[in-house]
Coordinates of C-alpha atoms in Angstrom, one line a residue:
M28 CA 11.7 -38.8 -25.8
T29 CA 9.4 -39.4 -22.1
A30 CA 10.7 -42.8 -20.7
P31 CA 7.6 -45.2 -21.5
N32 CA 5.3 -45.4 -18.7
S33 CA 6.3 -49.3 -16.7
P34 CA 3.1 -51.9 -17.8
L35 CA 1.7 -53.7 -15.1
P36 CA 2.2 -56.8 -13.9
I37 CA 0.5 -59.9 -15.8
A38 CA 0.1 -62.8 -13.4
D39 CA 0.5 -66.8 -15.1
A40 CA -2.3 -68.7 -16.5
P41 CA -4.4 -70.6 -14.2
E42 CA -3.6 -74.7 -14.7
P43 CA -5.0 -75.6 -18.1
L44 CA -8.8 -76.6 -18.1
E45 CA -9.7 -80.1 -17.6
P46 CA -11.0 -81.9 -20.8
A47 CA -14.5 -82.9 -19.2
L48 CA -15.0 -78.7 -19.2
E49 CA -12.9 -77.8 -22.7
P50 CA -17.3 -78.2 -23.7
L51 CA -18.0 -74.6 -21.7
L52 CA -15.4 -72.9 -24.2
D53 CA -17.2 -73.4 -26.7
A54 CA -19.2 -70.7 -27.8
S55 CA -22.0 -73.5 -29.8
F56 CA -22.2 -75.2 -26.5
D57 CA -26.7 -75.7 -25.9
Y58 CA -26.6 -74.9 -22.1
S59 CA -30.3 -75.6 -22.5
A60 CA -29.3 -78.5 -22.9
A61 CA -26.6 -79.4 -20.0
A62 CA -29.4 -78.0 -18.2
D63 CA -32.2 -80.2 -19.1
G64 CA -34.8 -80.0 -16.5
L65 CA -34.5 -77.0 -14.6
A66 CA -37.5 -75.1 -15.6
T67 CA -39.6 -77.8 -13.9
A68 CA -37.2 -77.9 -11.1
A69 CA -37.1 -76.1 -8.0
P70 CA -37.1 -72.1 -8.4
L71 CA -33.1 -71.0 -7.9
R72 CA -32.8 -73.8 -10.7
A73 CA -35.6 -71.9 -12.5
R74 CA -33.9 -69.0 -12.6
L75 CA -30.3 -70.5 -13.1
L76 CA -32.1 -72.1 -16.9
Q77 CA -33.5 -68.4 -17.0
R78 CA -30.0 -66.4 -16.9
L79 CA -28.1 -69.2 -19.3
Q80 CA -30.7 -68.6 -21.8
A81 CA -30.7 -64.8 -21.6
S82 CA -27.1 -65.5 -22.1
K83 CA -27.2 -67.2 -25.7
A84 CA -30.0 -64.7 -26.6
A85 CA -27.6 -62.0 -25.1
S86 CA -24.4 -63.6 -27.2
A87 CA -26.0 -64.6 -30.0
G88 CA -24.8 -62.6 -32.5
M89 CA -21.0 -62.5 -31.1
V90 CA -18.7 -64.6 -33.2
T91 CA -16.1 -66.0 -31.2
A92 CA -12.8 -67.7 -32.4
R93 CA -10.7 -69.8 -30.1
A94 CA -8.0 -70.1 -32.1
A95 CA -5.9 -74.3 -31.2
R96 CA -9.4 -75.4 -33.6
L97 CA -9.1 -73.4 -36.1
P98 CA -7.9 -75.4 -39.4
R99 CA -4.3 -73.8 -40.8
Q100 CA -4.4 -73.0 -44.6
A101 CA -1.1 -72.9 -46.3
L102 CA 0.2 -69.5 -47.8
A103 CA 3.8 -70.1 -48.2
P104 CA 6.3 -72.7 -47.6
G105 CA 6.5 -72.3 -43.5
V106 CA 3.0 -69.9 -44.1
Q107 CA -0.1 -70.9 -42.6
R108 CA -3.5 -68.6 -41.4
R109 CA -6.1 -69.4 -39.5
E110 CA -9.1 -66.7 -40.3
L111 CA -10.7 -65.7 -37.2
Y112 CA -13.8 -63.8 -39.2
R113 CA -14.8 -63.0 -42.3
M114 CA -17.5 -61.1 -43.3
P115 CA -20.4 -62.0 -45.2
A116 CA -21.4 -61.5 -48.6
G117 CA -24.6 -59.6 -49.7
R118 CA -25.4 -57.6 -47.0
P119 CA -23.5 -53.4 -46.0
A120 CA -20.3 -53.1 -43.9
R121 CA -21.6 -52.8 -40.1
P122 CA -20.1 -49.2 -38.9
G123 CA -16.3 -50.6 -37.8
E124 CA -16.9 -54.3 -39.6
P125 CA -13.5 -56.3 -40.7
R126 CA -14.0 -57.0 -43.5
R127 CA -11.5 -60.1 -42.6
A128 CA -9.4 -61.2 -39.7
G129 CA -7.3 -63.6 -38.9
L130 CA -3.5 -65.2 -37.4
I131 CA -0.2 -65.1 -40.2
S132 CA 2.3 -67.7 -38.5
L133 CA 5.6 -68.0 -40.0
D134 CA 8.1 -70.5 -39.5
A135 CA 11.7 -69.7 -39.5
G136 CA 13.1 -68.8 -42.7
A137 CA 9.8 -68.5 -44.3
V138 CA 9.1 -66.3 -46.9
L139 CA 5.6 -64.5 -47.9
P140 CA 6.2 -62.6 -51.6
S141 CA 2.8 -60.2 -50.1
Y142 CA -0.9 -60.9 -48.2
G143 CA -4.3 -58.9 -48.9
D144 CA -6.3 -57.5 -51.2
S145 CA -4.3 -53.9 -51.7
A146 CA -7.2 -52.0 -51.7
L147 CA -8.2 -52.6 -48.1
Q148 CA -5.9 -51.2 -44.7
R149 CA -4.1 -53.7 -43.5
E150 CA -3.5 -53.6 -39.6
W151 CA 0.1 -55.8 -38.1
L152 CA 0.8 -56.6 -34.5
V153 CA 3.5 -59.2 -33.5
L154 CA 2.3 -61.3 -31.4
Q155 CA 5.6 -63.7 -31.3
G156 CA 9.1 -63.8 -33.0
E157 CA 10.7 -60.6 -35.1
V158 CA 8.9 -60.5 -39.0
L159 CA 10.5 -58.6 -41.6
I160 CA 7.1 -56.2 -42.8
D161 CA 6.9 -54.7 -46.0
G162 CA 11.0 -54.0 -45.2
I163 CA 10.5 -53.0 -41.3
A164 CA 11.6 -54.7 -38.6
L165 CA 9.1 -55.2 -35.8
A166 CA 8.8 -57.1 -33.0
A167 CA 6.8 -58.4 -30.3
R168 CA 3.5 -55.9 -29.2
D169 CA 4.8 -53.5 -32.1
Y170 CA 1.7 -52.6 -34.5
H171 CA 2.0 -51.1 -38.8
V172 CA -0.6 -50.4 -40.5
C173 CA -0.3 -50.7 -44.4
L174 CA -2.5 -48.2 -46.1
P175 CA -4.2 -48.9 -48.9
R176 CA -2.8 -49.1 -53.1
Q177 CA 0.6 -49.5 -51.1
A178 CA 3.0 -51.5 -52.8
S179 CA 3.4 -54.7 -49.9
G180 CA 7.6 -55.9 -50.0
G181 CA 6.3 -59.5 -48.7
I182 CA 6.8 -60.8 -45.8
S183 CA 9.3 -62.9 -43.5
S184 CA 10.1 -64.4 -40.6
A185 CA 14.1 -65.4 -39.9
A186 CA 13.4 -66.9 -36.6
G187 CA 9.8 -67.4 -37.0
A188 CA 6.8 -65.5 -36.3
L189 CA 3.0 -65.4 -34.9
L190 CA 1.2 -62.1 -36.3
F191 CA -2.5 -60.9 -36.5
V192 CA -3.7 -58.8 -39.5
R193 CA -7.2 -57.1 -40.2
E194 CA -8.1 -55.6 -43.7
S195 CA -11.2 -53.0 -44.1
L196 CA -11.6 -50.7 -46.6
Q197 CA -11.3 -47.6 -44.5
P198 CA -11.5 -44.5 -47.0
A199 CA -7.8 -43.4 -46.9
A200 CA -6.6 -39.3 -48.1
A201 CA -3.8 -39.0 -50.6
S202 CA -1.6 -37.5 -47.5
D203 CA -1.9 -40.7 -45.2
Q204 CA 0.7 -42.4 -44.6
A205 CA 2.3 -45.7 -43.2
L206 CA 1.8 -46.0 -39.3
T207 CA 4.0 -48.0 -36.7
V208 CA 4.2 -48.2 -32.4
Y209 CA 6.9 -49.4 -31.1
D210 CA 6.2 -51.4 -28.6
A211 CA 9.5 -50.5 -26.3
E212 CA 8.8 -47.1 -27.5
A213 CA 5.0 -46.2 -26.5
G214 CA 3.4 -45.6 -23.1
W215 CA 0.4 -46.5 -21.2
A216 CA -2.1 -44.2 -20.8
D217 CA -4.6 -44.8 -17.0
F218 CA -7.6 -45.9 -18.3
A219 CA -9.7 -46.9 -15.4
P220 CA -8.8 -48.9 -12.2
G221 CA -5.9 -51.0 -12.7
I222 CA -6.2 -50.0 -16.4
Q223 CA -4.0 -48.8 -19.2
R224 CA -4.2 -48.4 -22.5
R225 CA -2.0 -47.4 -26.1
V226 CA -4.2 -46.0 -28.9
L227 CA -2.1 -47.6 -32.0
W228 CA -4.6 -45.7 -34.7
Q229 CA -7.3 -43.4 -34.8
Q230 CA -10.3 -42.7 -36.9
D231 CA -13.9 -40.2 -37.0
G232 CA -13.9 -42.0 -33.4
Q233 CA -13.2 -46.1 -33.7
A234 CA -9.9 -47.2 -33.2
A235 CA -7.4 -50.2 -32.2
L236 CA -5.9 -49.8 -28.7
L237 CA -3.6 -52.2 -26.6
Y238 CA -5.3 -52.6 -23.2
Y239 CA -3.2 -53.6 -20.4
A240 CA -5.1 -55.2 -17.1
Q241 CA -4.4 -55.8 -13.5
P242 CA -5.4 -59.2 -12.2
G243 CA -9.2 -58.6 -10.6
A244 CA -9.6 -55.4 -13.2
Q245 CA -13.4 -55.4 -15.1
V246 CA -14.2 -52.9 -17.2
P247 CA -18.2 -50.9 -16.0
Q248 CA -20.7 -52.4 -18.6
H249 CA -20.8 -51.5 -21.9
R250 CA -22.8 -50.5 -25.6
H251 CA -20.4 -50.4 -28.8
G252 CA -21.2 -48.3 -31.2
H253 CA -18.4 -50.3 -34.0
D254 CA -17.7 -53.5 -33.8
E255 CA -15.4 -54.5 -31.3
E256 CA -13.0 -56.5 -31.7
C257 CA -11.0 -58.5 -28.8
L258 CA -8.0 -60.2 -29.7
M259 CA -6.4 -62.2 -26.8
V260 CA -2.7 -61.2 -26.5
Q261 CA -2.3 -62.8 -22.7
G262 CA -4.0 -63.8 -20.4
E263 CA -8.0 -64.7 -19.7
L264 CA -10.4 -62.9 -19.8
F265 CA -14.3 -62.7 -18.9
L266 CA -16.6 -61.6 -21.8
D267 CA -19.6 -61.8 -20.3
D268 CA -19.7 -65.8 -19.9
V269 CA -17.3 -66.1 -22.1
L270 CA -14.2 -66.7 -21.4
L271 CA -11.1 -66.3 -23.6
Q272 CA -7.6 -67.2 -23.6
A273 CA -4.6 -66.2 -25.5
G274 CA -4.9 -66.3 -29.0
D275 CA -8.4 -66.5 -28.8
Y276 CA -10.7 -63.8 -30.5
Q277 CA -14.4 -61.7 -30.3
L278 CA -16.0 -59.9 -32.2
A279 CA -19.4 -57.7 -31.0
P280 CA -20.9 -56.5 -33.6
A281 CA -21.9 -52.3 -33.3
G282 CA -25.2 -52.2 -31.3
T283 CA -24.3 -54.8 -29.0
G284 CA -23.1 -54.7 -25.5
H285 CA -21.4 -56.4 -22.3
Q286 CA -22.2 -57.1 -19.4
I287 CA -19.3 -57.8 -18.3
T288 CA -15.2 -57.6 -19.2
A289 CA -12.8 -59.1 -16.0
T290 CA -9.4 -60.6 -15.4
D291 CA -8.7 -63.3 -13.0
T292 CA -5.2 -63.1 -14.9
G293 CA -4.5 -59.9 -16.1
V294 CA -4.5 -59.6 -19.2
V295 CA -3.4 -57.6 -22.8
I296 CA -5.7 -57.3 -25.0
Y297 CA -6.1 -55.7 -28.6
A298 CA -8.9 -53.9 -29.1
H299 CA -10.5 -52.5 -32.4
G300 CA -13.9 -50.1 -31.7
D301 CA -14.8 -47.3 -30.4
L302 CA -12.3 -44.9 -28.6
E303 CA -14.5 -43.8 -26.5
L304 CA -16.4 -46.8 -24.3
Q305 CA -20.1 -45.4 -24.0
F306 CA -21.5 -47.1 -20.3
T307 CA -24.3 -47.7 -19.8
G308 CA -24.2 -48.5 -16.0

């Protein structure tokens, strides 16, 4: 077997933000109120207000979840869930839209007998620790897909773990099988200057991927043919004017786009969306 590519280095993240700056990370932050009075001030200030208003409008349909601020739901003794996204009821799903996405934390020795709707495809990514899913031993950055109608063998962790889970309605043929991608055995393909990626799963133009970017790397302006989900595994990333940190999540609906995708620290990202990005600039 060919040895995996050496992953790119990730710089240490900057010091935590001062409390006074934390509201700037809030997706609901009212930039217009913060810039009160600019419209009647000097032309430069007026342009800044227009830029803030345009940024707010562009991100209006996007969903941003801050892991540190999400409520925890107990699923079993020592097992908690934080909901990152839930598809609203009463409308058709967009291309690539998940039904649910969340973070599952297990204390040492915790067991979850089963999880989720067996009619949905469940994708698991281990973020921290080690875990048994359906009897399969998984460690950090290992990825596992449970197919629809596949019986759940439960989840357990001897020493504790943090998992990302994504549930979606995917057509499955009788010949389809569960899929596991082990971090230690998978390589990194060059994608763009300073960026490598790993395709974990793909079907009909959409894919689950890991991106590994070095400090200063950028992805060109692009649009989304499918809903694009980004989960920060390590490091920090700017998606336009939104700064995402480890554990944070953003869903950009199909038809939207990103002007800026850049990292100062270097980043590992789980992304679910287009297999091939639609570059527009």
